[in-house]
Amino acid sequence: MSRPLTAPLSAQPSSATLTTLLAEERTFPAPEAVAQVANLDAAAAEAWRQRGVEDPEGFWAEQAAHLDWETPWNTVLQWSPPTFAEGADVTDPLAELSVPSARWFDGGTLNAAVNCLDRHVAAGHGDRVATHFEGERGDTRTITYADLLAEVSRAANALSALGVEPGDRVVLYLPVIPETLITVLACARIGAVHSLVFGGFSAEALRFRVADTTAKVVVATDGQFRRGRAVPVKAAVDEAVAGLDHVEHVLVVRRTGEEAFAGEPIPWTEGRDVWWHDVVDTADTAHEAVAFPAEHPLFIIYTSGSTGRPKGLLHTTGGYLTHARYAHWAHFDAHPETDVHWCTADLAWVTAHSFAIYGPLLNGVTQVMYEGVPDFPAPGRHFEIIEKYRATTYYTAPTLVRACMTWGDDVPARYDLSSLKLLGSVGEPINPEVWMWFRENVGGGTAPVVDTWWQSETGATVVAPLPGATTLKPGSATRPLPGLDAAVVDDTGAEVQPSQGGWLVVRRPWPGMARTVWGNPERYRDAYWRQFAVQGYYAAGDGARYDADRYLWLLGRLDDVVNVSGHRLSTTEVESALVAHPDVAEAGVVGVGDELTGQAVAAFVIPSRRSVLDDDDAHPALEAALRQQVATVIGPVAKPKHVVVVRDLPKTRSGKIMRRILGDLLEGRAPGDTTSLSDERAVDAVRDGIAARRARTTTSTAAR
Ligand code: ATP
Ligand code: MG
């Protein structure tokens, strides 16, 4: 197979920018069929972009008007940028700086759940399917908008009866089941603040979030299905909330129906614990919703924690909903009459908040919800679901696409995927070869791949193509959405030249932006606003570059940059070069200390074939081939000094490689906080790979 991603570009290394060397020449114009029916065609997209630049507040006011407001707002935006105290030395990292504050649509009031449900039912769409639920064991449930409204009303009544008041926090520790969606919307309906915690997290990770939010109620299940087995959950919840007096109730959904796990009955604290079927299923299906101010808190979302202790970002109502609705409508080209949208993210991830909950429901589309993992009972489960529900959009993470590639092209080929109109990617940079495979093997060679760049902090998408307007380039998230002012700048805040890497920033406030870090406004200021406080820019922490067409290419996190003899290399580019090799399924790259060059590139690779993984004798040849691959694709400076063959990589639950753990392990340090890991066994997998390589290099040195 030819691998045309290799025309090394020359670029000047400098301390302020990144050396970027990967060039991608393939382009894919918007298909005619998509452009013709798209919400935004090329001309409209250009006009919207212009409007976003010339009158950003007018632009967002128009978007906000797509929601139902009980009271209209009086000001679109009140923005207090971060400001240094008079006479402060702005280069001093401890200089006194005010905490920025954004208020969108002040004076306006609305109810989030009414916007997601009641207004569609009132418009005569109560019979439209809101969610096709597919359980891990193949059980299904079809929930219309009218059904969902009734269920949410019940849950809202039940939560109020449990004492939940507007502003109180409710933590959800649930799998991907209808009750999760229902609880989220019930919280929103009564003005309670929801915070979802991934159901696979440990009791310790849950406890941190319950304590940090001082939650009044925790909603959980008796147990969960995992790869066909029922596993306990409630005992972990008890451990997590022990001694936290602010937790007044634990509301428990009976999901597995098991009476006991390994002989232990489900632990129960009378008075505190209540069954969902006792209090929700018996509640009234009518609920009168009241409107809340635009800046009323809607939810707290913890970042994935790939760089350290997770931050609890607070999102508020009016601005967030405006941004989520707009982004879903624009880059997923929402058509409520025909769409069957599937965002595969766990509901506890921000991706699902905006693109499996609020965005799609605000636009009134039909969705798919699936409880299980993609490869149970067999690889292909996702494709089976796409075929079954005739899904039109499939939005997933690069890590999953890379996994699909190792299962083989024949797996997607077995299913009828012709209903798919659009594919989407989020969570990490999608390597060009992975993008190509996805489009070809899942998208039938025609479906646009919408690569969306955004963060928990940004609320919804900042950079993404518009499928009916944008010419795509594999691996590029293309351009900022109309209305969003993202740019790539150097250390001084000046925009970089094409092909130079720099900091990705957002130069103007936007409605979906997080308002603060829960309970820690100084951390909010210092993490995102201090670096470019003089300019008033939001610093995302990610690196990016422009190409000659001003397309954006994400380069990974700037604190992951590898500095080899003054060349600052992007982990993303080296990883993309590695996964372009047919023997590599996944790659994680990190910088490790080196006497000669300051830092050296260390690459951890999962072979695409089991036979290569298991055959230790094949590893030296693979290492040599990969060094050569990187040297040719990117340049000799990026050649990995260490190549470690591993069977797994440490990832967050949202599929992000936790590179700092790789560095810690290779340099013999204990890995720091690992509570965000989706599978702690990956740490051992890396340790084993490192030990095997050491043993081999020691033996070969001894033999010489
Ligand atoms: P923490 O901030 O605690 O380390 P996190 O950044 O992993 O956690 P999220 O907010 O879930 O938590 O992830 C946002 C990050 O994911 C972005 O900053 C970026 O690094 C990466 N990302 C998301 N989408 C894309 C994309 N399309 N292309 C490249 N990178 C992406
Ligand atoms: Mg982050």
mmCIF file of N, CA, C and O in Angstrom, residues 253-325:
data_model
loop_
_atom_site.group_PDB
_atom_site.id
_atom_site.type_symbol
_atom_site.label_atom_id
_atom_site.label_comp_id
_atom_site.label_asym_id
_atom_site.label_seq_id
_atom_site.Cartn_x
_atom_site.Cartn_y
_atom_site.Cartn_z
ATOM 1 N N VAL A 253 -30.659 2.552 40.680
ATOM 2 C CA VAL A 253 -31.385 1.954 39.563
ATOM 3 C C VAL A 253 -31.084 0.453 39.559
ATOM 4 O O VAL A 253 -29.918 0.057 39.639
ATOM 5 N N ARG A 254 -32.125 -0.350 39.463
ATOM 6 C CA ARG A 254 -31.879 -1.796 39.390
ATOM 7 C C ARG A 254 -31.598 -2.147 37.936
ATOM 8 O O ARG A 254 -32.509 -2.234 37.116
ATOM 9 N N ARG A 255 -30.332 -2.305 37.615
ATOM 10 C CA ARG A 255 -29.985 -2.597 36.226
ATOM 11 C C ARG A 255 -29.765 -4.088 36.009
ATOM 12 O O ARG A 255 -30.251 -4.663 35.055
ATOM 13 N N THR A 256 -29.020 -4.717 36.909
ATOM 14 C CA THR A 256 -28.711 -6.136 36.679
ATOM 15 C C THR A 256 -29.773 -7.034 37.293
ATOM 16 O O THR A 256 -29.971 -8.144 36.833
ATOM 17 N N GLY A 257 -30.442 -6.570 38.362
ATOM 18 C CA GLY A 257 -31.434 -7.396 39.038
ATOM 19 C C GLY A 257 -30.817 -8.492 39.898
ATOM 20 O O GLY A 257 -31.532 -9.311 40.470
ATOM 21 N N GLU A 258 -29.486 -8.516 40.013
ATOM 22 C CA GLU A 258 -28.848 -9.532 40.863
ATOM 23 C C GLU A 258 -29.231 -9.276 42.328
ATOM 24 O O GLU A 258 -29.258 -8.128 42.769
ATOM 25 N N GLU A 259 -29.484 -10.353 43.054
ATOM 26 C CA GLU A 259 -29.793 -10.209 44.482
ATOM 27 C C GLU A 259 -28.506 -10.027 45.278
ATOM 28 O O GLU A 259 -28.478 -9.403 46.327
ATOM 29 N N ALA A 260 -27.447 -10.658 44.778
ATOM 30 C CA ALA A 260 -26.183 -10.656 45.517
ATOM 31 C C ALA A 260 -25.042 -10.808 44.522
ATOM 32 O O ALA A 260 -25.231 -11.311 43.411
ATOM 33 N N PHE A 261 -23.860 -10.336 44.911
ATOM 34 C CA PHE A 261 -22.661 -10.526 44.094
ATOM 35 C C PHE A 261 -21.669 -11.328 44.921
ATOM 36 O O PHE A 261 -21.336 -10.914 46.043
ATOM 37 N N ALA A 262 -21.209 -12.443 44.368
ATOM 38 C CA ALA A 262 -20.299 -13.347 45.070
ATOM 39 C C ALA A 262 -20.799 -13.627 46.486
ATOM 40 O O ALA A 262 -20.053 -13.554 47.463
ATOM 41 N N GLY A 263 -22.105 -13.873 46.587
ATOM 42 C CA GLY A 263 -22.683 -14.228 47.882
ATOM 43 C C GLY A 263 -22.983 -13.044 48.782
ATOM 44 O O GLY A 263 -23.640 -13.189 49.811
ATOM 45 N N GLU A 264 -22.520 -11.857 48.407
ATOM 46 C CA GLU A 264 -22.760 -10.665 49.239
ATOM 47 C C GLU A 264 -24.012 -9.953 48.753
ATOM 48 O O GLU A 264 -24.061 -9.496 47.606
ATOM 49 N N PRO A 265 -25.025 -9.803 49.600
ATOM 50 C CA PRO A 265 -26.198 -9.049 49.166
ATOM 51 C C PRO A 265 -25.839 -7.582 48.927
ATOM 52 O O PRO A 265 -24.830 -7.099 49.449
ATOM 53 N N ILE A 266 -26.667 -6.916 48.142
ATOM 54 C CA ILE A 266 -26.386 -5.509 47.854
ATOM 55 C C ILE A 266 -26.475 -4.706 49.152
ATOM 56 O O ILE A 266 -27.503 -4.727 49.833
ATOM 57 N N PRO A 267 -25.391 -4.013 49.546
ATOM 58 C CA PRO A 267 -25.422 -3.288 50.820
ATOM 59 C C PRO A 267 -26.456 -2.161 50.779
ATOM 60 O O PRO A 267 -26.632 -1.528 49.734
ATOM 61 N N TRP A 268 -27.104 -1.936 51.883
ATOM 62 C CA TRP A 268 -28.213 -0.974 51.900
ATOM 63 C C TRP A 268 -28.223 -0.189 53.206
ATOM 64 O O TRP A 268 -28.149 -0.770 54.277
ATOM 65 N N THR A 269 -28.272 1.125 53.131
ATOM 66 C CA THR A 269 -28.382 1.958 54.324
ATOM 67 C C THR A 269 -29.790 2.541 54.356
ATOM 68 O O THR A 269 -30.131 3.383 53.527
ATOM 69 N N GLU A 270 -30.596 2.037 55.282
ATOM 70 C CA GLU A 270 -31.991 2.506 55.373
ATOM 71 C C GLU A 270 -32.019 4.015 55.584
ATOM 72 O O GLU A 270 -31.186 4.569 56.298
ATOM 73 N N GLY A 271 -32.980 4.661 54.947
ATOM 74 C CA GLY A 271 -33.109 6.105 55.118
ATOM 75 C C GLY A 271 -32.320 6.859 54.066
ATOM 76 O O GLY A 271 -32.825 7.776 53.445
ATOM 77 N N ARG A 272 -31.069 6.427 53.851
ATOM 78 C CA ARG A 272 -30.247 7.121 52.841
ATOM 79 C C ARG A 272 -30.495 6.548 51.440
ATOM 80 O O ARG A 272 -30.652 7.284 50.470
ATOM 81 N N ASP A 273 -30.544 5.223 51.344
ATOM 82 C CA ASP A 273 -30.629 4.589 50.028
ATOM 83 C C ASP A 273 -32.081 4.396 49.607
ATOM 84 O O ASP A 273 -32.912 3.949 50.406
ATOM 85 N N VAL A 274 -32.350 4.712 48.356
ATOM 86 C CA VAL A 274 -33.707 4.507 47.839
ATOM 87 C C VAL A 274 -33.626 3.881 46.453
ATOM 88 O O VAL A 274 -32.709 4.171 45.682
ATOM 89 N N TRP A 275 -34.569 3.003 46.159
ATOM 90 C CA TRP A 275 -34.626 2.388 44.827
ATOM 91 C C TRP A 275 -35.335 3.315 43.858
ATOM 92 O O TRP A 275 -36.366 3.904 44.176
ATOM 93 N N TRP A 276 -34.824 3.370 42.666
ATOM 94 C CA TRP A 276 -35.431 4.143 41.569
ATOM 95 C C TRP A 276 -36.879 3.693 41.351
ATOM 96 O O TRP A 276 -37.789 4.508 41.233
ATOM 97 N N HIS A 277 -37.089 2.364 41.316
ATOM 98 C CA HIS A 277 -38.446 1.887 41.009
ATOM 99 C C HIS A 277 -39.431 2.239 42.121
ATOM 100 O O HIS A 277 -40.625 2.305 41.885
ATOM 101 N N ASP A 278 -38.937 2.485 43.328
ATOM 102 C CA ASP A 278 -39.849 2.890 44.405
ATOM 103 C C ASP A 278 -40.206 4.370 44.311
ATOM 104 O O ASP A 278 -41.345 4.751 44.530
ATOM 105 N N VAL A 279 -39.222 5.214 43.997
ATOM 106 C CA VAL A 279 -39.514 6.651 44.065
ATOM 107 C C VAL A 279 -39.723 7.320 42.713
ATOM 108 O O VAL A 279 -40.478 8.282 42.619
ATOM 109 N N VAL A 280 -39.089 6.815 41.664
ATOM 110 C CA VAL A 280 -39.264 7.477 40.360
ATOM 111 C C VAL A 280 -40.449 6.877 39.615
ATOM 112 O O VAL A 280 -41.336 7.600 39.147
ATOM 113 N N ASP A 281 -40.483 5.555 39.524
ATOM 114 C CA ASP A 281 -41.539 4.931 38.729
ATOM 115 C C ASP A 281 -42.935 5.218 39.276
ATOM 116 O O ASP A 281 -43.927 5.102 38.547
ATOM 117 N N THR A 282 -43.022 5.600 40.550
ATOM 118 C CA THR A 282 -44.331 5.863 41.147
ATOM 119 C C THR A 282 -44.674 7.346 41.134
ATOM 120 O O THR A 282 -45.758 7.738 41.559
ATOM 121 N N ALA A 283 -43.740 8.186 40.653
ATOM 122 C CA ALA A 283 -43.976 9.637 40.703
ATOM 123 C C ALA A 283 -44.888 10.080 39.559
ATOM 124 O O ALA A 283 -45.099 9.352 38.587
ATOM 125 N N ASP A 284 -45.396 11.292 39.691
ATOM 126 C CA ASP A 284 -46.320 11.868 38.715
ATOM 127 C C ASP A 284 -45.588 12.160 37.404
ATOM 128 O O ASP A 284 -44.455 12.653 37.422
ATOM 129 N N THR A 285 -46.259 11.900 36.268
ATOM 130 C CA THR A 285 -45.629 12.171 34.969
ATOM 131 C C THR A 285 -45.849 13.612 34.509
ATOM 132 O O THR A 285 -45.463 13.975 33.401
ATOM 133 N N ALA A 286 -46.513 14.401 35.342
ATOM 134 C CA ALA A 286 -46.656 15.823 34.989
ATOM 135 C C ALA A 286 -45.729 16.631 35.889
ATOM 136 O O ALA A 286 -45.618 16.367 37.085
ATOM 137 N N HIS A 287 -45.050 17.565 35.303
ATOM 138 C CA HIS A 287 -44.147 18.406 36.092
ATOM 139 C C HIS A 287 -44.111 19.800 35.472
ATOM 140 O O HIS A 287 -43.801 19.957 34.292
ATOM 141 N N GLU A 288 -44.423 20.772 36.276
ATOM 142 C CA GLU A 288 -44.417 22.163 35.814
ATOM 143 C C GLU A 288 -42.991 22.699 35.956
ATOM 144 O O GLU A 288 -42.485 22.823 37.063
ATOM 145 N N ALA A 289 -42.366 22.987 34.836
ATOM 146 C CA ALA A 289 -40.972 23.456 34.905
ATOM 147 C C ALA A 289 -40.932 24.970 35.057
ATOM 148 O O ALA A 289 -41.751 25.674 34.481
ATOM 149 N N VAL A 290 -39.963 25.436 35.839
ATOM 150 C CA VAL A 290 -39.772 26.893 35.922
ATOM 151 C C VAL A 290 -38.491 27.265 35.171
ATOM 152 O O VAL A 290 -37.606 26.439 34.974
ATOM 153 N N ALA A 291 -38.429 28.522 34.770
ATOM 154 C CA ALA A 291 -37.257 28.992 34.030
ATOM 155 C C ALA A 291 -36.191 29.471 35.004
ATOM 156 O O ALA A 291 -36.506 29.968 36.085
ATOM 157 N N PHE A 292 -34.923 29.304 34.609
ATOM 158 C CA PHE A 292 -33.786 29.769 35.419
ATOM 159 C C PHE A 292 -32.997 30.809 34.637
ATOM 160 O O PHE A 292 -33.039 30.827 33.407
ATOM 161 N N PRO A 293 -32.255 31.649 35.374
ATOM 162 C CA PRO A 293 -31.449 32.651 34.678
ATOM 163 C C PRO A 293 -30.431 31.996 33.736
ATOM 164 O O PRO A 293 -29.974 30.876 33.990
ATOM 165 N N ALA A 294 -30.073 32.720 32.684
ATOM 166 C CA ALA A 294 -29.135 32.193 31.691
ATOM 167 C C ALA A 294 -27.846 31.704 32.337
ATOM 168 O O ALA A 294 -27.278 30.697 31.929
ATOM 169 N N GLU A 295 -27.364 32.400 33.355
ATOM 170 C CA GLU A 295 -26.106 32.004 33.988
ATOM 171 C C GLU A 295 -26.303 31.010 35.137
ATOM 172 O O GLU A 295 -25.379 30.754 35.905
ATOM 173 N N HIS A 296 -27.475 30.419 35.264
ATOM 174 C CA HIS A 296 -27.683 29.394 36.287
ATOM 175 C C HIS A 296 -26.796 28.187 35.945
ATOM 176 O O HIS A 296 -26.750 27.748 34.802
ATOM 177 N N PRO A 297 -26.072 27.616 36.951
ATOM 178 C CA PRO A 297 -25.201 26.470 36.661
ATOM 179 C C PRO A 297 -25.987 25.285 36.119
ATOM 180 O O PRO A 297 -27.063 24.960 36.622
ATOM 181 N N LEU A 298 -25.445 24.648 35.077
ATOM 182 C CA LEU A 298 -26.108 23.483 34.486
ATOM 183 C C LEU A 298 -25.382 22.187 34.868
ATOM 184 O O LEU A 298 -25.993 21.231 35.299
ATOM 185 N N PHE A 299 -24.067 22.178 34.703
ATOM 186 C CA PHE A 299 -23.337 20.967 35.087
ATOM 187 C C PHE A 299 -21.875 21.246 35.385
ATOM 188 O O PHE A 299 -21.330 22.278 35.005
ATOM 189 N N ILE A 300 -21.282 20.272 36.079
ATOM 190 C CA ILE A 300 -19.846 20.296 36.339
ATOM 191 C C ILE A 300 -19.271 19.078 35.638
ATOM 192 O O ILE A 300 -19.775 17.960 35.796
ATOM 193 N N ILE A 301 -18.239 19.304 34.836
ATOM 194 C CA ILE A 301 -17.610 18.182 34.139
ATOM 195 C C ILE A 301 -16.129 18.160 34.496
ATOM 196 O O ILE A 301 -15.461 19.179 34.449
ATOM 197 N N TYR A 302 -15.654 16.995 34.884
ATOM 198 C CA TYR A 302 -14.228 16.853 35.201
ATOM 199 C C TYR A 302 -13.462 16.498 33.928
ATOM 200 O O TYR A 302 -13.896 15.632 33.175
ATOM 201 N N THR A 303 -12.342 17.171 33.704
ATOM 202 C CA THR A 303 -11.511 16.858 32.535
ATOM 203 C C THR A 303 -11.003 15.436 32.671
ATOM 204 O O THR A 303 -11.039 14.850 33.754
ATOM 205 N N SER A 304 -10.498 14.915 31.564
ATOM 206 C CA SER A 304 -10.139 13.495 31.577
ATOM 207 C C SER A 304 -8.938 13.223 32.470
ATOM 208 O O SER A 304 -8.679 12.099 32.851
ATOM 209 N N GLY A 305 -8.186 14.262 32.810
ATOM 210 C CA GLY A 305 -7.089 14.065 33.749
ATOM 211 C C GLY A 305 -5.830 13.530 33.110
ATOM 212 O O GLY A 305 -4.959 13.000 33.798
ATOM 213 N N SER A 306 -5.706 13.685 31.788
ATOM 214 C CA SER A 306 -4.493 13.133 31.170
ATOM 215 C C SER A 306 -3.256 13.921 31.569
ATOM 216 O O SER A 306 -2.153 13.450 31.438
ATOM 217 N N THR A 307 -3.413 15.141 32.048
ATOM 218 C CA THR A 307 -2.233 15.905 32.453
ATOM 219 C C THR A 307 -2.122 16.070 33.969
ATOM 220 O O THR A 307 -1.226 16.731 34.448
ATOM 221 N N GLY A 308 -3.017 15.521 34.722
ATOM 222 C CA GLY A 308 -2.900 15.660 36.170
ATOM 223 C C GLY A 308 -4.255 15.573 36.826
ATOM 224 O O GLY A 308 -5.168 14.972 36.275
ATOM 225 N N ARG A 309 -4.350 16.172 38.011
ATOM 226 C CA ARG A 309 -5.593 16.090 38.763
ATOM 227 C C ARG A 309 -6.725 16.737 37.961
ATOM 228 O O ARG A 309 -6.603 17.880 37.515
ATOM 229 N N PRO A 310 -7.837 16.004 37.740
ATOM 230 C CA PRO A 310 -8.911 16.554 36.916
ATOM 231 C C PRO A 310 -9.469 17.858 37.481
ATOM 232 O O PRO A 310 -9.521 18.044 38.693
ATOM 233 N N LYS A 311 -9.878 18.729 36.577
ATOM 234 C CA LYS A 311 -10.476 20.003 36.980
ATOM 235 C C LYS A 311 -11.983 19.920 36.760
ATOM 236 O O LYS A 311 -12.419 19.432 35.719
ATOM 237 N N GLY A 312 -12.761 20.404 37.709
ATOM 238 C CA GLY A 312 -14.221 20.395 37.571
ATOM 239 C C GLY A 312 -14.681 21.682 36.909
ATOM 240 O O GLY A 312 -14.775 22.712 37.554
ATOM 241 N N LEU A 313 -14.952 21.614 35.614
ATOM 242 C CA LEU A 313 -15.361 22.832 34.908
ATOM 243 C C LEU A 313 -16.847 23.068 35.078
ATOM 244 O O LEU A 313 -17.633 22.135 34.936
ATOM 245 N N LEU A 314 -17.200 24.314 35.355
ATOM 246 C CA LEU A 314 -18.614 24.648 35.519
ATOM 247 C C LEU A 314 -19.166 25.258 34.231
ATOM 248 O O LEU A 314 -18.617 26.231 33.718
ATOM 249 N N HIS A 315 -20.252 24.666 33.744
ATOM 250 C CA HIS A 315 -20.958 25.224 32.590
ATOM 251 C C HIS A 315 -22.332 25.716 33.026
ATOM 252 O O HIS A 315 -22.973 25.106 33.885
ATOM 253 N N THR A 316 -22.744 26.816 32.405
ATOM 254 C CA THR A 316 -24.026 27.407 32.774
ATOM 255 C C THR A 316 -25.029 27.219 31.638
ATOM 256 O O THR A 316 -24.707 26.591 30.625
ATOM 257 N N THR A 317 -26.223 27.734 31.790
ATOM 258 C CA THR A 317 -27.333 27.271 30.963
ATOM 259 C C THR A 317 -27.436 27.908 29.565
ATOM 260 O O THR A 317 -27.279 27.225 28.556
ATOM 261 N N GLY A 318 -27.708 29.193 29.500
ATOM 262 C CA GLY A 318 -28.074 29.815 28.219
ATOM 263 C C GLY A 318 -26.965 29.766 27.179
ATOM 264 O O GLY A 318 -27.195 29.391 26.020
ATOM 265 N N GLY A 319 -25.758 30.142 27.581
ATOM 266 C CA GLY A 319 -24.644 30.172 26.643
ATOM 267 C C GLY A 319 -24.255 28.776 26.187
ATOM 268 O O GLY A 319 -24.068 28.516 24.992
ATOM 269 N N TYR A 320 -24.151 27.848 27.125
ATOM 270 C CA TYR A 320 -23.767 26.480 26.782
ATOM 271 C C TYR A 320 -24.765 25.868 25.788
ATOM 272 O O TYR A 320 -24.386 25.282 24.776
ATOM 273 N N LEU A 321 -26.060 26.011 26.089
ATOM 274 C CA LEU A 321 -27.066 25.408 25.209
ATOM 275 C C LEU A 321 -27.012 26.034 23.818
ATOM 276 O O LEU A 321 -27.171 25.341 22.801
ATOM 277 N N THR A 322 -26.778 27.336 23.771
ATOM 278 C CA THR A 322 -26.685 28.022 22.480
ATOM 279 C C THR A 322 -25.550 27.433 21.644
ATOM 280 O O THR A 322 -25.713 27.115 20.460
ATOM 281 N N HIS A 323 -24.392 27.260 22.290
ATOM 282 C CA HIS A 323 -23.218 26.758 21.569
ATOM 283 C C HIS A 323 -23.402 25.286 21.156
ATOM 284 O O HIS A 323 -23.133 24.905 20.016
ATOM 285 N N ALA A 324 -23.904 24.461 22.084
ATOM 286 C CA ALA A 324 -24.061 23.031 21.790
ATOM 287 C C ALA A 324 -25.075 22.823 20.649
ATOM 288 O O ALA A 324 -24.866 22.009 19.747
ATOM 289 N N ARG A 325 -26.172 23.547 20.690
ATOM 290 C CA ARG A 325 -27.187 23.408 19.633
ATOM 291 C C ARG A 325 -26.626 23.824 18.276
ATOM 292 O O ARG A 325 -26.758 23.133 17.270
#
